[in-house]
Amino acid sequence: MNPYLLKRLALSAVTLWLVTVVVFTLVRVLPGDAVVAASAQSPGEGALTRTEIDAGRAVLGLDRPLIVQYGEWFWELITLDAGDSFVTGSSVWSEMRPRLSVTLELALVALLITVVGGTTFGILSASMEGRKFDVVVRSVSLLAASIPQFWIALLLVVVMASWWGYFIPVEYRSIWDDPARNAQQILIPAMILAIRPLALLTRVMRSSSIEVLGNDYIRAARARGLLNRDVLFRHVLKNALIPSLTVLAAQSVFLLGGAVVIESVFNLPGVGRGLVQAISFRDYPIIQFITLLMGLGAVCINLCIDLLYGAIDPRIKLARSDNGS
Amino acid sequence: MNARVILNLPRRRRIGVTGIVLISLLVVMAGLAPLGLTSPLDQDLESRFVKASFDHPFGTDQFGRDQLSRVVHASRQSLIVASLVAVISGLGGGVLGIASGYVGGKFDLLVQRIVDALIALPLVVLALVAVTAYPNSRLAIVIVLSIGFAPIVVRVTRASVLSMRTAPFVEAARALGTTDLQIVVRHIVPNVMGPWLIVAGTQVGVSILAESSLSFLGFGAPISDPSLGSLLGGEAQTFLHRAPWLIIWPGITISLLVLSINLLFEGFATVPRPRHH
């Protein structure tokens, strides 16, 4: 295996381990725990006594030193067992699997919109620099990067309901059960989720395409009689993508975070909404699992994009093997 | 800088000036809020759910509270939180980034791994988990968002320190026997200021958005002292179809705040892209 890949993998593993430490510390530092939260949630029975709380903590294993709890959690992770939910008692994995597919579908559709839209608008805008299309793309993308997504979502819900009497179907169906219904439930949230990443990718793609367009080899390609379309989507696309990849990596992480908010607005039973619910119940195993899952997703995305650099630009691969970093 | 960029300058300046004017107007509006407006908490159950009128230009909510006054007060809260976050994460991230880039070695490696781990978690998730400890505390939000934003500042400043560490003027200073502290203060810091200022400044806009997301979800600003995000969440969502005017103005205000900051940086700066390592 090539040494660069090995080094990247090792670094990703270290990052991931640090993510588990950050997640664990963050979650366990919270004052109040599942037992206290449960007692607060059932006001009719009155508050639990001190001994009852201690007993509840002992059942959940919360009375042991933090380092022991971390060790146990970490061991479970390695053996691919994420533990049981404090609230429902069933395994975290069985609770999360249906949620995972919702969020994955949402994020992937949004990512697709971002990549296709961002590269196309960016390149076209660059090729028409200063013309009307370019001015519109620049203004719209600047505006789109400034508007909170959940607000657009709320406006859209109101507008669709009052102007067309349309409501997004409430009860979630998976794409396999009912594709038409699933499309109604996923497409609009995914489009809203993609707005900000799309705007930012378009801007970066535009400026890097302008840089590429100024190169001699583009003029040479034009001189050879290549169609404008071929110049843009063969020569410019590949070269302009490289600086855009960094933005894409950051925006993919943003997509995961944005999913938390968008799922809450549209009541989608995804991982993000699960996180918000788990937090109000102080359901540590679930909170830890979801946060770690998002971290894992982000680390994988970063690793993939890092490897993509080499695939797209052979110069980067050469430079890396030269100095071994 | 090529000719094209220079040719664009006047237009870009116009954009930047628009940003400055807009943000100044919003800040003045938010600052003068308490004068002349009714309290955002004053309830008037006689006039609940009033649409826009002379007495209540933005209408009233389910308790008959004046929405204009609420929006103005809330935008002040959003601005305060965002500026504090930019200052704290800017200073903290800047110092750490310079130290990490200049000292290098094991210290640098350690800092970079922590930065990687923090960047790997989406900001909203990080903040959501951390803020649960002290829900609806403004201080907690400021601290959490600052920790969330600092890694980006660290990356940018570190990258520009690295590009300077072996620059001739730094080597010359070292050869003359200048101490490390003096090199950093006299030579490194002034040269890092540009990218640092831009990355810290753009955080103001992003943290307004992040804070409003948290408040929207109900984990942000205290109920007695709402921010723009909280005006859109919770009860406003319950009465979404009955009183849609309640969600219009807070959203426009957030957008204008963020837009003015984006215009400002669009006009006066090229946002640096931290190199990917």
PDB file of C-alpha atoms in Angstrom, chain A residues 21-206:
ATOM      1  CA  VAL A  21     -12.846  11.456  23.735  1.00  0.00           C
ATOM      2  CA  VAL A  22     -14.417  14.819  22.867  1.00  0.00           C
ATOM      3  CA  VAL A  23     -17.872  13.262  22.534  1.00  0.00           C
ATOM      4  CA  PHE A  24     -17.615  11.359  25.800  1.00  0.00           C
ATOM      5  CA  THR A  25     -16.296  14.351  27.746  1.00  0.00           C
ATOM      6  CA  LEU A  26     -18.918  16.638  26.261  1.00  0.00           C
ATOM      7  CA  VAL A  27     -21.800  14.305  27.004  1.00  0.00           C
ATOM      8  CA  ARG A  28     -20.756  13.310  30.525  1.00  0.00           C
ATOM      9  CA  VAL A  29     -19.893  16.817  31.618  1.00  0.00           C
ATOM     10  CA  LEU A  30     -23.577  17.725  31.340  1.00  0.00           C
ATOM     11  CA  PRO A  31     -25.081  18.236  34.775  1.00  0.00           C
ATOM     12  CA  GLY A  32     -28.223  16.197  35.352  1.00  0.00           C
ATOM     13  CA  ASP A  33     -28.466  12.713  33.925  1.00  0.00           C
ATOM     14  CA  ALA A  34     -30.991  10.247  32.559  1.00  0.00           C
ATOM     15  CA  VAL A  35     -32.321   9.429  36.037  1.00  0.00           C
ATOM     16  CA  VAL A  36     -32.854  13.063  37.003  1.00  0.00           C
ATOM     17  CA  ALA A  37     -34.321  13.825  33.568  1.00  0.00           C
ATOM     18  CA  ALA A  38     -36.744  10.887  33.890  1.00  0.00           C
ATOM     19  CA  SER A  39     -37.872  12.039  37.324  1.00  0.00           C
ATOM     20  CA  ALA A  40     -38.446  15.547  36.015  1.00  0.00           C
ATOM     21  CA  GLN A  41     -40.475  14.151  33.141  1.00  0.00           C
ATOM     22  CA  SER A  42     -42.959  12.329  35.335  1.00  0.00           C
ATOM     23  CA  PRO A  43     -44.190  15.121  37.611  1.00  0.00           C
ATOM     24  CA  GLY A  44     -47.284  13.226  38.772  1.00  0.00           C
ATOM     25  CA  GLU A  45     -45.279  10.794  40.857  1.00  0.00           C
ATOM     26  CA  GLY A  46     -43.309  13.506  42.582  1.00  0.00           C
ATOM     27  CA  ALA A  47     -39.556  13.867  42.594  1.00  0.00           C
ATOM     28  CA  LEU A  48     -37.422  10.813  43.237  1.00  0.00           C
ATOM     29  CA  THR A  49     -35.695  10.579  46.586  1.00  0.00           C
ATOM     30  CA  ARG A  50     -31.944  10.689  46.907  1.00  0.00           C
ATOM     31  CA  THR A  51     -31.717   6.896  47.381  1.00  0.00           C
ATOM     32  CA  GLU A  52     -33.972   6.198  44.404  1.00  0.00           C
ATOM     33  CA  ILE A  53     -31.775   8.395  42.217  1.00  0.00           C
ATOM     34  CA  ASP A  54     -28.646   6.625  43.421  1.00  0.00           C
ATOM     35  CA  ALA A  55     -30.244   3.239  42.755  1.00  0.00           C
ATOM     36  CA  GLY A  56     -31.273   4.333  39.258  1.00  0.00           C
ATOM     37  CA  ARG A  57     -27.741   5.513  38.566  1.00  0.00           C
ATOM     38  CA  ALA A  58     -26.313   2.193  39.742  1.00  0.00           C
ATOM     39  CA  VAL A  59     -28.594   0.329  37.323  1.00  0.00           C
ATOM     40  CA  LEU A  60     -27.362   2.438  34.408  1.00  0.00           C
ATOM     41  CA  GLY A  61     -23.765   2.224  35.618  1.00  0.00           C
ATOM     42  CA  LEU A  62     -23.500   5.976  36.086  1.00  0.00           C
ATOM     43  CA  ASP A  63     -22.023   5.676  39.594  1.00  0.00           C
ATOM     44  CA  ARG A  64     -18.678   4.356  38.404  1.00  0.00           C
ATOM     45  CA  PRO A  65     -15.633   6.527  37.676  1.00  0.00           C
ATOM     46  CA  LEU A  66     -15.763   8.297  34.279  1.00  0.00           C
ATOM     47  CA  ILE A  67     -12.643   6.569  33.011  1.00  0.00           C
ATOM     48  CA  VAL A  68     -14.234   3.158  33.620  1.00  0.00           C
ATOM     49  CA  GLN A  69     -17.397   4.256  31.829  1.00  0.00           C
ATOM     50  CA  TYR A  70     -15.320   5.551  28.921  1.00  0.00           C
ATOM     51  CA  GLY A  71     -13.316   2.327  28.756  1.00  0.00           C
ATOM     52  CA  GLU A  72     -16.465   0.248  28.687  1.00  0.00           C
ATOM     53  CA  TRP A  73     -18.049   2.415  25.976  1.00  0.00           C
ATOM     54  CA  PHE A  74     -14.873   2.360  23.910  1.00  0.00           C
ATOM     55  CA  TRP A  75     -14.622  -1.419  24.197  1.00  0.00           C
ATOM     56  CA  GLU A  76     -18.242  -1.762  23.122  1.00  0.00           C
ATOM     57  CA  LEU A  77     -17.553   0.459  20.119  1.00  0.00           C
ATOM     58  CA  ILE A  78     -14.633  -1.694  19.040  1.00  0.00           C
ATOM     59  CA  THR A  79     -16.782  -4.782  19.324  1.00  0.00           C
ATOM     60  CA  LEU A  80     -19.460  -2.905  17.326  1.00  0.00           C
ATOM     61  CA  ASP A  81     -21.960  -2.880  20.152  1.00  0.00           C
ATOM     62  CA  ALA A  82     -23.229   0.609  20.905  1.00  0.00           C
ATOM     63  CA  GLY A  83     -25.049  -0.368  24.102  1.00  0.00           C
ATOM     64  CA  ASP A  84     -28.695   0.089  25.016  1.00  0.00           C
ATOM     65  CA  SER A  85     -30.837   3.202  25.147  1.00  0.00           C
ATOM     66  CA  PHE A  86     -31.377   4.467  28.709  1.00  0.00           C
ATOM     67  CA  VAL A  87     -34.955   5.371  27.891  1.00  0.00           C
ATOM     68  CA  THR A  88     -36.372   2.500  25.857  1.00  0.00           C
ATOM     69  CA  GLY A  89     -33.897  -0.194  26.917  1.00  0.00           C
ATOM     70  CA  SER A  90     -33.578  -1.569  23.393  1.00  0.00           C
ATOM     71  CA  SER A  91     -30.226  -1.581  21.652  1.00  0.00           C
ATOM     72  CA  VAL A  92     -28.957   1.718  20.255  1.00  0.00           C
ATOM     73  CA  TRP A  93     -28.254   0.122  16.923  1.00  0.00           C
ATOM     74  CA  SER A  94     -31.822  -1.132  16.427  1.00  0.00           C
ATOM     75  CA  GLU A  95     -33.148   2.303  17.434  1.00  0.00           C
ATOM     76  CA  MET A  96     -30.862   4.118  15.056  1.00  0.00           C
ATOM     77  CA  ARG A  97     -30.894   1.965  11.937  1.00  0.00           C
ATOM     78  CA  PRO A  98     -34.220   3.228  10.528  1.00  0.00           C
ATOM     79  CA  ARG A  99     -33.207   6.789  11.413  1.00  0.00           C
ATOM     80  CA  LEU A 100     -29.876   6.401   9.702  1.00  0.00           C
ATOM     81  CA  SER A 101     -31.431   5.618   6.330  1.00  0.00           C
ATOM     82  CA  VAL A 102     -33.611   8.758   6.526  1.00  0.00           C
ATOM     83  CA  THR A 103     -30.664  11.051   7.215  1.00  0.00           C
ATOM     84  CA  LEU A 104     -28.453   9.303   4.691  1.00  0.00           C
ATOM     85  CA  GLU A 105     -31.041   9.716   1.962  1.00  0.00           C
ATOM     86  CA  LEU A 106     -31.582  13.367   2.879  1.00  0.00           C
ATOM     87  CA  ALA A 107     -27.861  14.138   2.978  1.00  0.00           C
ATOM     88  CA  LEU A 108     -27.038  12.292  -0.228  1.00  0.00           C
ATOM     89  CA  VAL A 109     -29.791  13.992  -2.223  1.00  0.00           C
ATOM     90  CA  ALA A 110     -28.662  17.349  -0.835  1.00  0.00           C
ATOM     91  CA  LEU A 111     -25.030  16.540  -1.649  1.00  0.00           C
ATOM     92  CA  LEU A 112     -25.963  15.577  -5.206  1.00  0.00           C
ATOM     93  CA  ILE A 113     -27.825  18.858  -5.694  1.00  0.00           C
ATOM     94  CA  THR A 114     -24.864  20.756  -4.236  1.00  0.00           C
ATOM     95  CA  VAL A 115     -22.212  19.121  -6.405  1.00  0.00           C
ATOM     96  CA  VAL A 116     -24.113  19.147  -9.702  1.00  0.00           C
ATOM     97  CA  GLY A 117     -25.573  22.616  -9.205  1.00  0.00           C
ATOM     98  CA  GLY A 118     -22.444  24.171  -7.697  1.00  0.00           C
ATOM     99  CA  THR A 119     -20.044  23.035 -10.426  1.00  0.00           C
ATOM    100  CA  THR A 120     -22.445  23.868 -13.271  1.00  0.00           C
ATOM    101  CA  PHE A 121     -23.418  27.326 -12.038  1.00  0.00           C
ATOM    102  CA  GLY A 122     -19.837  28.095 -11.034  1.00  0.00           C
ATOM    103  CA  ILE A 123     -18.324  27.228 -14.421  1.00  0.00           C
ATOM    104  CA  LEU A 124     -21.087  28.843 -16.474  1.00  0.00           C
ATOM    105  CA  SER A 125     -20.920  31.965 -14.355  1.00  0.00           C
ATOM    106  CA  ALA A 126     -17.135  32.138 -14.800  1.00  0.00           C
ATOM    107  CA  SER A 127     -17.395  31.674 -18.561  1.00  0.00           C
ATOM    108  CA  MET A 128     -19.809  34.601 -18.721  1.00  0.00           C
ATOM    109  CA  GLU A 129     -17.892  36.777 -16.270  1.00  0.00           C
ATOM    110  CA  GLY A 130     -19.362  40.246 -15.945  1.00  0.00           C
ATOM    111  CA  ARG A 131     -22.415  39.427 -18.031  1.00  0.00           C
ATOM    112  CA  LYS A 132     -25.974  39.341 -16.753  1.00  0.00           C
ATOM    113  CA  PHE A 133     -25.988  35.618 -15.907  1.00  0.00           C
ATOM    114  CA  ASP A 134     -22.824  36.006 -13.850  1.00  0.00           C
ATOM    115  CA  VAL A 135     -24.169  39.006 -11.937  1.00  0.00           C
ATOM    116  CA  VAL A 136     -27.379  37.131 -11.151  1.00  0.00           C
ATOM    117  CA  VAL A 137     -25.520  34.004 -10.003  1.00  0.00           C
ATOM    118  CA  ARG A 138     -23.189  36.049  -7.795  1.00  0.00           C
ATOM    119  CA  SER A 139     -25.985  38.069  -6.197  1.00  0.00           C
ATOM    120  CA  VAL A 140     -28.265  35.096  -5.652  1.00  0.00           C
ATOM    121  CA  SER A 141     -25.465  32.993  -4.174  1.00  0.00           C
ATOM    122  CA  LEU A 142     -24.435  35.779  -1.795  1.00  0.00           C
ATOM    123  CA  LEU A 143     -28.040  36.176  -0.688  1.00  0.00           C
ATOM    124  CA  ALA A 144     -28.576  32.417  -0.389  1.00  0.00           C
ATOM    125  CA  ALA A 145     -25.551  32.084   1.875  1.00  0.00           C
ATOM    126  CA  SER A 146     -27.075  34.681   4.216  1.00  0.00           C
ATOM    127  CA  ILE A 147     -30.596  33.347   4.730  1.00  0.00           C
ATOM    128  CA  PRO A 148     -31.198  30.850   7.553  1.00  0.00           C
ATOM    129  CA  GLN A 149     -32.403  27.573   6.077  1.00  0.00           C
ATOM    130  CA  PHE A 150     -34.994  26.806   8.695  1.00  0.00           C
ATOM    131  CA  TRP A 151     -36.644  30.136   7.908  1.00  0.00           C
ATOM    132  CA  ILE A 152     -36.912  29.295   4.207  1.00  0.00           C
ATOM    133  CA  ALA A 153     -38.393  25.974   5.281  1.00  0.00           C
ATOM    134  CA  LEU A 154     -41.034  27.683   7.449  1.00  0.00           C
ATOM    135  CA  LEU A 155     -41.927  30.173   4.715  1.00  0.00           C
ATOM    136  CA  LEU A 156     -42.244  27.388   2.189  1.00  0.00           C
ATOM    137  CA  VAL A 157     -44.522  25.380   4.473  1.00  0.00           C
ATOM    138  CA  VAL A 158     -46.797  28.410   4.952  1.00  0.00           C
ATOM    139  CA  VAL A 159     -46.788  29.386   1.278  1.00  0.00           C
ATOM    140  CA  MET A 160     -47.500  25.875   0.045  1.00  0.00           C
ATOM    141  CA  ALA A 161     -50.332  25.475   2.529  1.00  0.00           C
ATOM    142  CA  SER A 162     -52.057  28.810   2.040  1.00  0.00           C
ATOM    143  CA  TRP A 163     -51.545  29.265  -1.717  1.00  0.00           C
ATOM    144  CA  TRP A 164     -51.882  25.734  -3.018  1.00  0.00           C
ATOM    145  CA  GLY A 165     -53.380  23.958  -0.030  1.00  0.00           C
ATOM    146  CA  TYR A 166     -50.485  21.523  -0.144  1.00  0.00           C
ATOM    147  CA  PHE A 167     -49.158  19.857   2.981  1.00  0.00           C
ATOM    148  CA  ILE A 168     -46.191  17.512   3.016  1.00  0.00           C
ATOM    149  CA  PRO A 169     -47.529  14.089   4.107  1.00  0.00           C
ATOM    150  CA  VAL A 170     -46.880  13.678   7.812  1.00  0.00           C
ATOM    151  CA  GLU A 171     -46.223  10.019   8.441  1.00  0.00           C
ATOM    152  CA  TYR A 172     -42.853   8.998   7.063  1.00  0.00           C
ATOM    153  CA  ARG A 173     -42.594   6.177   4.520  1.00  0.00           C
ATOM    154  CA  SER A 174     -39.298   4.802   3.269  1.00  0.00           C
ATOM    155  CA  ILE A 175     -38.348   4.926  -0.386  1.00  0.00           C
ATOM    156  CA  TRP A 176     -38.926   1.160  -0.694  1.00  0.00           C
ATOM    157  CA  ASP A 177     -42.430   1.223   0.805  1.00  0.00           C
ATOM    158  CA  ASP A 178     -43.853   4.201  -1.020  1.00  0.00           C
ATOM    159  CA  PRO A 179     -41.471   5.989  -3.413  1.00  0.00           C
ATOM    160  CA  ALA A 180     -43.917   8.742  -4.414  1.00  0.00           C
ATOM    161  CA  ARG A 181     -44.668   9.673  -0.845  1.00  0.00           C
ATOM    162  CA  ASN A 182     -41.012   9.412   0.155  1.00  0.00           C
ATOM    163  CA  ALA A 183     -40.042  11.770  -2.671  1.00  0.00           C
ATOM    164  CA  GLN A 184     -42.512  14.372  -1.410  1.00  0.00           C
ATOM    165  CA  GLN A 185     -41.063  14.059   2.065  1.00  0.00           C
ATOM    166  CA  ILE A 186     -37.378  14.114   1.140  1.00  0.00           C
ATOM    167  CA  LEU A 187     -37.004  16.355  -1.939  1.00  0.00           C
ATOM    168  CA  ILE A 188     -38.085  19.699  -0.490  1.00  0.00           C
ATOM    169  CA  PRO A 189     -36.079  19.310   2.742  1.00  0.00           C
ATOM    170  CA  ALA A 190     -33.052  18.168   0.720  1.00  0.00           C
ATOM    171  CA  MET A 191     -33.295  21.173  -1.582  1.00  0.00           C
ATOM    172  CA  ILE A 192     -33.495  23.544   1.371  1.00  0.00           C
ATOM    173  CA  LEU A 193     -30.595  21.771   3.057  1.00  0.00           C
ATOM    174  CA  ALA A 194     -28.535  22.207  -0.109  1.00  0.00           C
ATOM    175  CA  ILE A 195     -29.086  25.958  -0.477  1.00  0.00           C
ATOM    176  CA  ARG A 196     -26.144  27.201   1.586  1.00  0.00           C
ATOM    177  CA  PRO A 197     -23.561  24.579   0.475  1.00  0.00           C
ATOM    178  CA  LEU A 198     -24.695  25.101  -3.121  1.00  0.00           C
ATOM    179  CA  ALA A 199     -24.211  28.856  -2.838  1.00  0.00           C
ATOM    180  CA  LEU A 200     -20.750  28.554  -1.297  1.00  0.00           C
ATOM    181  CA  LEU A 201     -19.575  25.886  -3.757  1.00  0.00           C
ATOM    182  CA  THR A 202     -20.814  27.987  -6.682  1.00  0.00           C
ATOM    183  CA  ARG A 203     -18.788  30.964  -5.472  1.00  0.00           C
ATOM    184  CA  VAL A 204     -15.570  29.013  -5.017  1.00  0.00           C
ATOM    185  CA  MET A 205     -16.064  27.137  -8.272  1.00  0.00           C
ATOM    186  CA  ARG A 206     -16.638  30.432 -10.068  1.00  0.00           C
TER     187      ARG A 206
END
